[in-house]
Amino acid sequence: MKKFTCYYKRLKIANIRIAALAIIVSIFFLPSFVPFEKLGNNMFTVILNNQNAGVVSAPEEAEQYVIEARRRIAAGSEELVLVESDLQVEGKEVLWGKVDAPEQIIENMTQILGGGVKETLQRSYVVKINEYMINLASQSDVYALLQAALNKYDGKNRYQAALSLDHSRELSALTAEVLTTEEVVEETQEVVNMEAGIAAELAAAFEEEIPAEEMDFEDYELGLISMEYGDAIEVVEAYLSEEELTGLNDAIREVTQDEEKNGVYEVVSGDTLSEIAIKTNIPMDKLIEMNASLEDENSMIRAGEELIITVPEPKLAVLRQEEMYYEEDYEEEVIYVDNDDWYTNQRKTLQEPSAGHRKVVAVVTFENDKEIDKEIIKEEVTYKAVPKIVERGTKIPPTYIKPIAGGRLSSGFGRRNRPTRGASSYHKGIDWATPTGTAVNASCGGTVARAGWGSGYGYVVYINHPDGRQTRYGHLSKVLVSAGQTVTQGQKIALSGNTGVSTGPHLHFEILINGAQVNPFDYLN
C-alpha cells in the first residue's frame, strides 16, 4: 500500500511538471504572444487621430496598416480624397502580451480615418490670364468661358475657342487659340480629295491662270474677318475642393465685364485738359487727381506729355479685325517747305487747306471696343483734298536768360499803379530791385544798338538779336559797352543803378518783338 501511494505522488508531480512546461512552450511559441526579451519596447499601442486602433509588435506594422486603410477609403471615390491622419505609437516592454490581428487593426483604422475625411478634391481646371487666375469645374466650362469672350463681338458664331497642348512648357499645359468654324470642321473631319492620275495631270496642264480683277465696293463681304485672344492664356489640370471653384456664370461675368484699368494718354498739339476729359470720358477732377503734374484745370500741358487715364477693359482682351465700308471727309497731310535762313519758331502758310471726300473700304483692328489700327484697302476719291503748305525755319532760335543774379521782383509786366510821377501806369517790362553796382549781363547774344542816356530810362542799353528781337536794360549806373559792339550771352554790359524816372535802385528789363514790348517771363529760360 505504501508502495502504491508513493508511485501516485511521483505521477502527480510529473504531471504538474509537464503542464508547466506546456504553458511555458505555449507562451513562447503561440503567434498572438510576444516573447519577453531584454531589448527595450516590444509591444506598441497604436493611436490614430487620438483614438486607440489596436496593438502591434512593431511601429512599422502600424505605418503599413494605415497606408492600407487610406487606400480602402480612396477606393470608394473616383476623385482625390484628402484625409487627415495623425499616427502615434506608445511602446512598452512586457514579459508577454497579446497583439491584435492585422485585419482587425486595418478595419479599426478605416473607421477612424473615415470620420476624418476632410474633403474630396475634384479634377478641375485652372485658367490663367496674364496674372489673373480662376478655377473651373470642367473642361466644358473652360471652353464656355473662352467662347463667351468671343461671342461678345461675334454675333454670327463664326469663330470658336480651341485648346491645344503648349509644347514650349516642360509641364503639361494647354493654351487657347481661336479657330474659324471651317477650321474646326477641317480638324474633326478628314477630307480626301482624289482625282484619277491622268485626268488630274491633264486638268493641271490645261488650267489657265486667271488674273485677279480689281474688286468693286459691292464685292467686299464686309464684317468680321479675324479674331484672336490678346492676352496669354494657360490652362492646367488640378485637384481642388468645391469651395475653390467658381461657377460658370460668375466666371464669365468676372472675365468679360469691363473694369477700370490705368492707361496712358499722349497729349497732342492743340489739346486742352477740358478736351482730354471729354475725349476720355473722365471727369476733370478725377483726371487732376490721377496726375500729380496737374494742379488744377488751368495747369499747362505740352505735346508729347503722357497723362494717366482710366480705361474700361475686360480681364481677357480680344483682338479682332473687321472689313468696313464708310464715306468720309478727309484732309491731306501738311506739306512743309524748309527755309534754312529762318528760325524754327518762324512759319508762314503758303497755301490754305480744304477737305476732300472719299469712299473707303478698310480693315479696322480693334482691341475689345477700342480701335487700334486701320488699313485702307480700297479708296475712291469723290473730290480731292487740297493740302496745307507751310514754310518753316530750320535754325534753332537763340535763348534768353535773366540778366542779373539774384534781385527781388519789384514790378511785373502789365497794368500797375504809377510808382512815381512821370512813370507809366502800364509797365512794359519787369523790374528787379537790386543794389546799385550789380553786374548786368546780356540776356542773349547780339549787337548793341544804343548805349547811353535815354529819356525816362536813365542810362540804358539796347541790344538787337539774330531772331529779330530786341532787349533793353534801363536805370543803369554805368554803361560798359558801346553802339555797334557785338556781345555774347551772359557778357557783362553795365552796372545797375537808380537813374532816370526811378523810385530806388533796380534793373528795368524789356524784350521787344517787331518793336512792341512782350512779357519777358514768356521768353526767359
Coordinates of C-alpha atoms in Angstrom, one line a residue:
M1 CA 0.0 0.0 0.0
K2 CA 2.8 2.3 0.8
K3 CA 4.4 1.5 -2.5
F4 CA 1.2 2.4 -4.4
T5 CA 0.9 5.8 -2.6
C6 CA 4.4 6.7 -3.4
Y7 CA 4.0 5.9 -7.0
Y8 CA 0.9 8.1 -7.2
K9 CA 2.7 11.0 -5.7
R10 CA 5.5 10.7 -8.1
L11 CA 3.0 10.6 -11.0
K12 CA 1.2 13.7 -9.8
I13 CA 4.5 15.7 -9.6
A14 CA 5.4 14.6 -13.1
N15 CA 2.0 15.8 -14.5
I16 CA 2.4 19.1 -12.8
R17 CA 5.9 19.5 -14.4
I18 CA 4.6 18.5 -17.8
A19 CA 1.7 21.1 -17.6
A20 CA 4.1 23.8 -16.5
L21 CA 6.4 23.0 -19.4
A22 CA 3.4 23.1 -21.8
I23 CA 2.4 26.5 -20.6
I24 CA 5.9 27.8 -21.0
V25 CA 6.2 26.4 -24.5
S26 CA 2.8 27.9 -25.5
I27 CA 3.8 31.3 -24.2
F28 CA 7.0 31.4 -26.3
F29 CA 5.6 29.7 -29.5
L30 CA 1.9 30.9 -29.9
P31 CA 1.7 33.8 -32.5
S32 CA -0.5 36.1 -30.5
F33 CA 2.0 36.5 -27.7
V34 CA 5.2 38.4 -27.6
P35 CA 8.3 36.7 -26.0
F36 CA 10.0 38.7 -23.3
E37 CA 13.4 39.8 -24.2
K38 CA 15.6 42.5 -22.6
L39 CA 15.7 44.5 -25.8
G40 CA 13.6 47.5 -24.9
N41 CA 10.0 48.2 -26.1
N42 CA 8.4 45.1 -27.7
M43 CA 4.7 45.8 -27.8
F44 CA 3.1 49.0 -29.1
T45 CA -0.3 50.6 -28.7
V46 CA -1.4 52.4 -32.0
I47 CA -3.1 55.8 -31.5
L48 CA -4.7 57.2 -34.7
N49 CA -6.3 60.7 -34.6
N50 CA -6.3 60.4 -30.8
Q51 CA -8.2 57.0 -30.9
N52 CA -7.0 53.6 -30.0
A53 CA -6.6 51.4 -33.1
G54 CA -5.0 48.3 -31.6
V55 CA -1.8 46.7 -30.5
V56 CA 1.2 45.8 -32.8
S57 CA 4.6 44.3 -32.2
A58 CA 6.5 46.9 -34.3
P59 CA 5.9 50.6 -35.3
E60 CA 6.5 49.7 -39.0
E61 CA 3.4 47.5 -38.9
A62 CA 1.2 50.4 -37.8
E63 CA 2.6 52.5 -40.8
Q64 CA 1.8 49.7 -43.3
Y65 CA -1.7 49.3 -41.8
V66 CA -2.6 53.0 -42.0
I67 CA -1.5 53.1 -45.7
E68 CA -3.9 50.2 -46.5
A69 CA -6.7 51.9 -44.6
R70 CA -6.2 55.1 -46.6
R71 CA -6.2 53.1 -49.8
R72 CA -9.5 51.5 -48.9
I73 CA -11.1 54.9 -48.3
A74 CA -9.7 56.4 -51.5
A75 CA -11.0 53.4 -53.5
G76 CA -14.6 54.4 -52.6
S77 CA -14.3 57.7 -54.6
E78 CA -13.4 58.5 -58.2
E79 CA -11.8 61.8 -57.2
L80 CA -8.9 62.6 -55.0
V81 CA -9.8 62.3 -51.2
L82 CA -8.0 64.3 -48.6
V83 CA -7.8 62.5 -45.3
E84 CA -6.2 63.9 -42.1
S85 CA -4.2 61.3 -40.2
D86 CA -2.1 61.7 -37.0
L87 CA -0.4 58.3 -36.2
Q88 CA 1.3 57.7 -32.9
V89 CA 2.6 54.6 -31.2
E90 CA 3.2 54.1 -27.5
G91 CA 5.7 51.3 -26.8
K92 CA 6.4 49.3 -23.6
E93 CA 8.5 46.3 -22.6
V94 CA 6.5 43.3 -21.4
L95 CA 7.1 39.7 -20.4
W96 CA 4.3 38.5 -22.6
G97 CA 1.3 40.2 -24.2
K98 CA -1.3 39.8 -26.9
V99 CA -1.3 41.8 -30.2
D100 CA -4.3 42.3 -32.4
A101 CA -4.8 40.7 -35.8
P102 CA -3.8 42.8 -38.8
E103 CA -7.2 42.8 -40.4
Q104 CA -8.8 44.0 -37.2
I105 CA -6.4 46.9 -36.9
I106 CA -6.9 47.9 -40.5
E107 CA -10.6 47.8 -40.1
N108 CA -10.3 50.0 -36.9
M109 CA -8.1 52.4 -38.8
T110 CA -10.5 52.6 -41.7
Q111 CA -13.4 53.6 -39.4
I112 CA -11.3 56.2 -37.6
L113 CA -10.0 57.8 -40.9
G114 CA -13.5 57.7 -42.4
G115 CA -14.6 60.1 -39.7
G116 CA -11.6 62.4 -40.5
V117 CA -12.1 62.8 -44.3
K118 CA -11.6 66.5 -44.8
E119 CA -12.8 66.8 -48.4
T120 CA -13.0 65.2 -51.7
L121 CA -10.9 67.0 -54.3
Q122 CA -12.4 67.2 -57.8
R123 CA -10.4 67.1 -61.0
S124 CA -10.7 70.8 -62.1
Y125 CA -9.1 73.3 -64.4
V126 CA -7.1 76.5 -63.5
V127 CA -7.4 79.2 -66.2
K128 CA -4.6 81.8 -66.0
I129 CA -5.0 85.0 -68.0
N130 CA -1.7 87.0 -67.5
E131 CA -1.5 87.2 -63.7
Y132 CA -5.2 86.6 -63.1
M133 CA -6.4 83.0 -62.2
I134 CA -9.8 81.4 -62.0
N135 CA -10.8 77.8 -61.2
L136 CA -13.4 75.9 -63.2
A137 CA -15.1 72.6 -62.6
S138 CA -14.7 71.0 -66.0
Q139 CA -13.1 71.4 -69.4
S140 CA -16.5 72.3 -70.9
D141 CA -16.7 75.2 -68.5
V142 CA -13.3 76.4 -69.8
Y143 CA -14.5 76.3 -73.4
A144 CA -17.7 78.1 -72.4
L145 CA -15.7 80.8 -70.7
L146 CA -13.3 81.4 -73.6
Q147 CA -16.2 81.3 -76.1
A148 CA -18.2 83.9 -74.1
A149 CA -15.3 86.3 -74.6
L150 CA -15.6 85.8 -78.4
N151 CA -19.4 85.9 -78.6
K152 CA -19.3 89.4 -77.1
Y153 CA -18.1 90.5 -80.6
D154 CA -19.1 87.6 -82.9
G155 CA -22.8 87.7 -83.3
K156 CA -22.8 85.0 -86.1
N157 CA -20.8 82.4 -84.1
R158 CA -18.2 82.2 -86.9
Y159 CA -15.3 81.7 -84.5
Q160 CA -14.7 79.1 -81.8
A161 CA -12.4 78.8 -78.9
A162 CA -9.9 75.9 -79.0
L163 CA -7.3 74.4 -76.6
S164 CA -4.1 72.8 -77.7
L165 CA -1.0 71.5 -75.9
D166 CA 1.7 74.1 -75.2
H167 CA 4.8 72.4 -76.4
S168 CA 7.0 75.2 -75.1
R169 CA 6.2 74.2 -71.5
E170 CA 8.1 71.4 -69.6
L171 CA 5.0 70.5 -67.6
S172 CA 1.7 69.7 -69.3
A173 CA -0.3 72.8 -70.0
L174 CA -2.9 73.9 -72.6
T175 CA -3.0 77.2 -74.4
A176 CA -6.0 78.9 -76.1
E177 CA -6.5 79.8 -79.7
V178 CA -9.3 81.0 -81.9
L179 CA -10.4 78.9 -85.0
T180 CA -13.0 79.6 -87.6
T181 CA -15.9 77.2 -88.0
E182 CA -14.4 75.9 -91.2
E183 CA -11.1 75.2 -89.4
V184 CA -12.9 73.3 -86.7
V185 CA -14.6 71.1 -89.3
E186 CA -11.3 70.5 -91.1
E187 CA -9.7 69.4 -87.8
T188 CA -12.5 67.0 -87.0
Q189 CA -13.1 65.6 -90.5
E190 CA -10.5 64.2 -92.8
V191 CA -11.4 65.2 -96.3
V192 CA -9.7 63.2 -99.0
N193 CA -9.9 64.7 -102.5
M194 CA -8.8 62.2 -105.1
E195 CA -8.6 62.6 -108.8
A196 CA -7.6 60.0 -111.4
G197 CA -3.9 60.4 -112.1
I198 CA -4.1 61.1 -115.8
A199 CA -7.2 63.2 -115.6
A200 CA -5.6 65.3 -112.8
E201 CA -2.4 65.9 -114.9
L202 CA -4.4 66.9 -117.9
A203 CA -6.6 69.3 -115.9
A204 CA -3.4 70.9 -114.4
A205 CA -1.8 71.2 -117.9
F206 CA -4.8 73.0 -119.4
E207 CA -5.6 75.0 -116.4
E208 CA -5.1 78.7 -117.1
E209 CA -4.1 81.2 -114.5
I210 CA -6.9 83.8 -114.2
P211 CA -5.5 87.2 -113.3
A212 CA -7.1 88.8 -110.2
E213 CA -9.5 91.6 -111.1
E214 CA -9.8 94.7 -109.0
M215 CA -12.8 94.4 -106.6
D216 CA -15.6 96.9 -106.6
F217 CA -17.2 98.1 -103.3
E218 CA -20.1 95.7 -103.6
D219 CA -17.7 92.7 -104.0
Y220 CA -16.5 93.0 -100.4
E221 CA -18.3 90.9 -97.9
L222 CA -17.5 93.3 -95.0
G223 CA -17.8 92.3 -91.4
L224 CA -15.6 90.3 -89.1
I225 CA -12.6 88.7 -90.8
S226 CA -10.4 87.5 -87.9
M227 CA -10.3 87.1 -84.1
E228 CA -7.6 86.1 -81.6
Y229 CA -7.0 86.5 -77.9
G230 CA -5.0 89.5 -76.9
D231 CA -3.7 88.0 -73.6
A232 CA -1.6 85.0 -72.8
I233 CA -3.9 82.1 -71.6
E234 CA -2.7 78.9 -69.8
V235 CA -5.0 76.1 -68.8
V236 CA -3.8 73.3 -66.4
E237 CA -5.5 70.4 -64.6
A238 CA -5.6 70.5 -60.8
Y239 CA -7.4 68.8 -57.9
L240 CA -9.4 71.3 -56.0
S241 CA -12.1 71.4 -53.4
E242 CA -15.6 72.5 -54.4
E243 CA -15.2 75.7 -52.3
E244 CA -12.3 76.8 -54.5
L245 CA -14.3 76.6 -57.8
T246 CA -16.0 79.5 -59.5
G247 CA -19.4 78.9 -61.1
L248 CA -19.5 79.3 -64.9
N249 CA -21.9 82.3 -64.9
D250 CA -19.8 84.1 -62.3
A251 CA -16.6 83.3 -64.2
I252 CA -18.0 84.7 -67.5
R253 CA -19.1 87.9 -65.8
E254 CA -15.8 88.3 -64.0
V255 CA -13.6 87.7 -67.1
T256 CA -15.7 89.6 -69.8
Q257 CA -17.1 92.6 -68.0
D258 CA -15.3 95.9 -68.3
E259 CA -13.3 97.2 -65.3
E260 CA -11.3 100.4 -64.9
K261 CA -7.6 100.0 -65.6
N262 CA -4.9 102.7 -65.7
G263 CA -3.9 103.7 -69.3
V264 CA -1.8 106.4 -70.8
Y265 CA -3.0 109.4 -73.0
E266 CA -0.3 111.2 -75.0
V267 CA -1.0 114.9 -75.4
V268 CA -1.1 116.1 -79.0
S269 CA -0.7 119.6 -80.2
G270 CA -3.8 121.7 -79.6
D271 CA -5.1 119.6 -76.7
T272 CA -6.6 121.2 -73.6
L273 CA -7.4 119.5 -70.3
S274 CA -11.1 120.0 -70.9
E275 CA -10.9 118.4 -74.4
I276 CA -9.0 115.4 -73.0
A277 CA -11.6 115.0 -70.2
I278 CA -14.3 114.9 -72.9
K279 CA -12.3 112.5 -75.2
T280 CA -11.6 110.0 -72.4
N281 CA -14.9 110.4 -70.7
I282 CA -13.2 111.2 -67.3
P283 CA -14.4 114.0 -65.0
M284 CA -11.9 116.9 -64.8
D285 CA -11.4 116.5 -61.0
K286 CA -10.6 112.8 -61.4
L287 CA -8.2 113.5 -64.2
I288 CA -6.4 116.0 -62.0
E289 CA -6.4 113.6 -59.0
M290 CA -4.7 110.8 -61.1
N291 CA -1.9 113.0 -62.3
A292 CA 0.5 114.6 -59.9
S293 CA 1.7 117.0 -62.6
L294 CA -1.7 118.7 -62.7
E295 CA -2.6 121.2 -60.0
D296 CA -5.9 122.4 -61.4
E297 CA -7.9 122.8 -64.7
N298 CA -5.6 125.7 -65.7
S299 CA -2.4 123.6 -65.5
M300 CA -0.2 123.8 -68.6
I301 CA 0.2 120.6 -70.7
R302 CA 2.6 120.1 -73.6
A303 CA 2.5 118.0 -76.8
G304 CA 4.1 114.6 -76.1
E305 CA 3.4 114.7 -72.4
E306 CA 1.7 111.5 -71.1
L307 CA -1.3 111.6 -68.7
I308 CA -2.6 108.7 -66.7
I309 CA -6.2 107.9 -67.5
T310 CA -8.6 105.1 -66.6
V311 CA -9.6 102.8 -69.4
P312 CA -12.6 100.3 -69.2
E313 CA -11.2 96.9 -70.2
P314 CA -12.1 93.3 -69.5
K315 CA -9.6 90.8 -68.0
L316 CA -9.4 88.9 -71.2
A317 CA -8.7 91.0 -74.3
V318 CA -10.0 90.0 -77.7
L319 CA -8.3 91.3 -80.9
R320 CA -10.5 91.4 -84.0
Q321 CA -10.3 92.7 -87.5
E322 CA -13.4 94.0 -89.4
E323 CA -13.7 94.9 -93.0
M324 CA -15.7 98.1 -93.0
Y325 CA -17.1 100.5 -95.7
Y326 CA -17.6 104.2 -94.9
E327 CA -17.6 107.6 -96.5
E328 CA -15.7 110.5 -95.0
D329 CA -14.3 113.9 -95.4
Y330 CA -10.5 113.8 -95.2
E331 CA -7.5 116.1 -95.2
E332 CA -4.2 115.7 -96.8
E333 CA -1.1 115.8 -94.7
V334 CA 0.6 119.2 -94.3
I335 CA 3.4 119.8 -96.8
Y336 CA 6.4 121.6 -95.2
V337 CA 8.9 123.8 -97.1
D338 CA 12.1 124.2 -95.1
N339 CA 13.8 127.6 -95.0
D340 CA 17.4 127.4 -93.7
D341 CA 17.5 131.2 -93.1
W342 CA 14.6 131.2 -90.7
Y343 CA 14.4 130.0 -87.1
T344 CA 12.3 127.1 -86.1
N345 CA 9.7 129.4 -84.4
Q346 CA 9.2 131.2 -87.7
R347 CA 6.4 129.9 -90.0
K348 CA 4.4 131.1 -92.9
T349 CA 1.3 129.5 -94.6
L350 CA 1.8 129.4 -98.3
Q351 CA -1.4 127.5 -99.1
E352 CA -4.6 127.1 -97.1
P353 CA -6.1 123.6 -97.0
S354 CA -9.5 122.3 -98.0
A355 CA -11.1 118.9 -97.1
G356 CA -11.8 116.3 -99.7
H357 CA -14.3 113.4 -99.8
R358 CA -13.8 109.7 -100.4
K359 CA -15.4 106.2 -100.2
V360 CA -13.3 103.7 -98.3
V361 CA -13.1 100.0 -97.5
A362 CA -10.7 99.5 -94.7
V363 CA -9.6 96.7 -92.4
V364 CA -10.0 98.1 -88.9
T365 CA -8.3 96.4 -85.9
F366 CA -10.0 96.6 -82.5
E367 CA -8.8 95.6 -79.1
N368 CA -12.1 94.9 -77.3
D369 CA -14.0 98.1 -78.3
K370 CA -11.0 100.3 -78.9
E371 CA -9.8 100.9 -82.4
I372 CA -6.0 100.5 -82.6
D373 CA -5.3 100.4 -86.3
K374 CA -6.8 101.0 -89.7
E375 CA -5.6 99.9 -93.2
I376 CA -7.4 101.3 -96.2
I377 CA -7.6 98.5 -98.9
K378 CA -9.8 100.4 -101.4
E379 CA -10.4 104.1 -101.8
E380 CA -12.4 106.1 -104.3
V381 CA -12.0 109.9 -104.1
T382 CA -15.1 111.9 -104.8
Y383 CA -13.2 115.1 -104.8
K384 CA -9.6 115.6 -103.7
A385 CA -8.4 117.4 -100.6
V386 CA -6.0 120.4 -101.0
P387 CA -3.0 120.2 -98.6
K388 CA -1.9 122.9 -96.4
I389 CA 1.6 124.2 -97.4
V390 CA 3.7 125.8 -94.7
E391 CA 7.2 127.3 -94.9
R392 CA 9.2 126.8 -91.8
G393 CA 12.6 127.7 -90.4
T394 CA 15.2 125.1 -89.6
K395 CA 17.6 127.1 -87.4
I396 CA 17.4 126.8 -83.6
P397 CA 16.5 130.2 -82.2
P398 CA 18.6 131.9 -79.6
T399 CA 17.7 131.7 -75.9
Y400 CA 17.2 134.4 -73.3
I401 CA 18.4 134.3 -69.7
K402 CA 17.8 136.5 -66.6
P403 CA 20.2 139.5 -66.9
I404 CA 21.2 139.7 -63.2
A405 CA 22.0 137.3 -60.5
G406 CA 19.5 137.4 -57.6
G407 CA 17.4 140.5 -57.1
R408 CA 13.8 140.9 -55.9
L409 CA 11.0 141.1 -58.4
S410 CA 9.5 144.5 -57.6
S411 CA 7.2 145.1 -60.6
G412 CA 5.8 142.7 -63.2
F413 CA 4.7 143.2 -66.8
G414 CA 1.3 144.9 -67.4
R415 CA -1.0 147.3 -65.6
R416 CA 0.0 148.9 -62.3
N417 CA -0.3 151.9 -60.1
R418 CA 2.1 154.7 -61.0
P419 CA 5.1 154.3 -58.6
T420 CA 6.1 157.9 -59.1
R421 CA 5.3 161.0 -61.1
G422 CA 6.2 160.5 -64.8
A423 CA 6.1 156.7 -64.6
S424 CA 3.7 154.7 -66.9
S425 CA 0.6 153.0 -65.5
Y426 CA 1.3 150.2 -67.9
H427 CA 4.6 148.6 -67.2
K428 CA 6.3 147.5 -70.4
G429 CA 9.0 145.3 -68.7
I430 CA 9.9 143.8 -65.4
D431 CA 11.9 145.3 -62.5
W432 CA 14.2 143.6 -60.1
A433 CA 15.2 145.6 -57.0
T434 CA 19.0 145.2 -56.5
P435 CA 21.8 147.3 -55.0
T436 CA 23.5 149.9 -57.2
G437 CA 26.5 148.4 -59.0
T438 CA 25.1 144.9 -59.5
A439 CA 26.5 143.4 -62.7
V440 CA 24.0 143.4 -65.7
N441 CA 24.6 140.7 -68.3
A442 CA 23.4 140.4 -71.9
S443 CA 20.2 138.2 -71.9
C444 CA 21.1 137.0 -75.4
G445 CA 24.0 137.5 -77.8
G446 CA 23.7 140.2 -80.4
T447 CA 24.7 143.7 -81.5
V448 CA 24.5 146.8 -79.2
A449 CA 22.0 149.2 -81.0
R450 CA 22.2 152.0 -78.4
A451 CA 24.2 152.7 -75.2
G452 CA 23.9 155.9 -73.2
W453 CA 21.3 158.2 -71.8
G454 CA 17.6 157.7 -72.6
S455 CA 14.6 159.8 -71.6
G456 CA 12.9 158.1 -68.6
Y457 CA 15.2 155.1 -68.8
G458 CA 18.3 157.0 -67.4
Y459 CA 21.4 155.2 -68.6
V460 CA 20.2 152.5 -71.0
V461 CA 21.5 149.7 -73.3
Y462 CA 19.6 148.4 -76.4
I463 CA 20.7 145.0 -78.0
N464 CA 19.5 143.6 -81.3
H465 CA 19.4 139.8 -81.6
P466 CA 19.6 137.5 -84.6
D467 CA 16.0 136.4 -84.3
G468 CA 14.8 140.0 -84.8
R469 CA 14.0 140.6 -81.2
Q470 CA 15.5 143.4 -79.0
T471 CA 16.3 143.7 -75.3
R472 CA 16.5 146.9 -73.2
Y473 CA 18.2 147.4 -69.8
G474 CA 17.3 150.6 -68.0
H475 CA 18.1 152.8 -64.9
L476 CA 21.8 151.8 -65.1
S477 CA 24.5 153.5 -63.1
K478 CA 27.2 152.7 -65.6
V479 CA 27.3 151.5 -69.3
L480 CA 30.2 149.2 -70.2
V481 CA 29.5 148.7 -74.0
S482 CA 29.1 151.0 -77.0
A483 CA 26.8 151.0 -80.0
G484 CA 27.8 148.6 -82.8
Q485 CA 29.6 146.3 -80.4
T486 CA 28.9 142.6 -80.6
V487 CA 28.2 140.9 -77.3
T488 CA 27.7 137.3 -76.2
Q489 CA 25.0 135.8 -74.0
G490 CA 25.9 136.4 -70.3
Q491 CA 28.6 139.1 -71.1
K492 CA 28.7 142.0 -68.6
I493 CA 27.3 145.1 -70.3
A494 CA 26.5 147.5 -67.5
L495 CA 26.0 148.1 -63.7
S496 CA 22.6 148.6 -62.2
G497 CA 21.6 151.9 -60.7
N498 CA 18.8 154.4 -60.0
T499 CA 18.9 156.8 -62.9
G500 CA 16.0 158.2 -64.9
V501 CA 12.4 158.0 -63.6
S502 CA 13.1 155.6 -60.7
T503 CA 12.0 155.2 -57.1
G504 CA 15.0 153.2 -56.0
P505 CA 18.0 151.0 -57.2
H506 CA 16.7 148.4 -59.6
L507 CA 17.1 147.0 -63.1
H508 CA 14.3 147.5 -65.7
F509 CA 14.3 144.8 -68.4
E510 CA 12.3 144.6 -71.7
I511 CA 12.0 142.2 -74.6
L512 CA 10.6 143.7 -77.9
I513 CA 9.2 141.7 -80.9
N514 CA 8.6 143.8 -84.0
G515 CA 9.0 146.9 -81.9
A516 CA 6.4 146.0 -79.3
Q517 CA 7.1 145.0 -75.7
V518 CA 6.1 141.5 -74.6
N519 CA 6.2 139.8 -71.2
P520 CA 9.8 138.8 -70.7
F521 CA 8.8 135.9 -68.5
D522 CA 7.3 134.2 -71.6
Y523 CA 10.8 134.0 -73.1
L524 CA 13.3 133.7 -70.3
N525 CA 14.9 130.3 -69.8

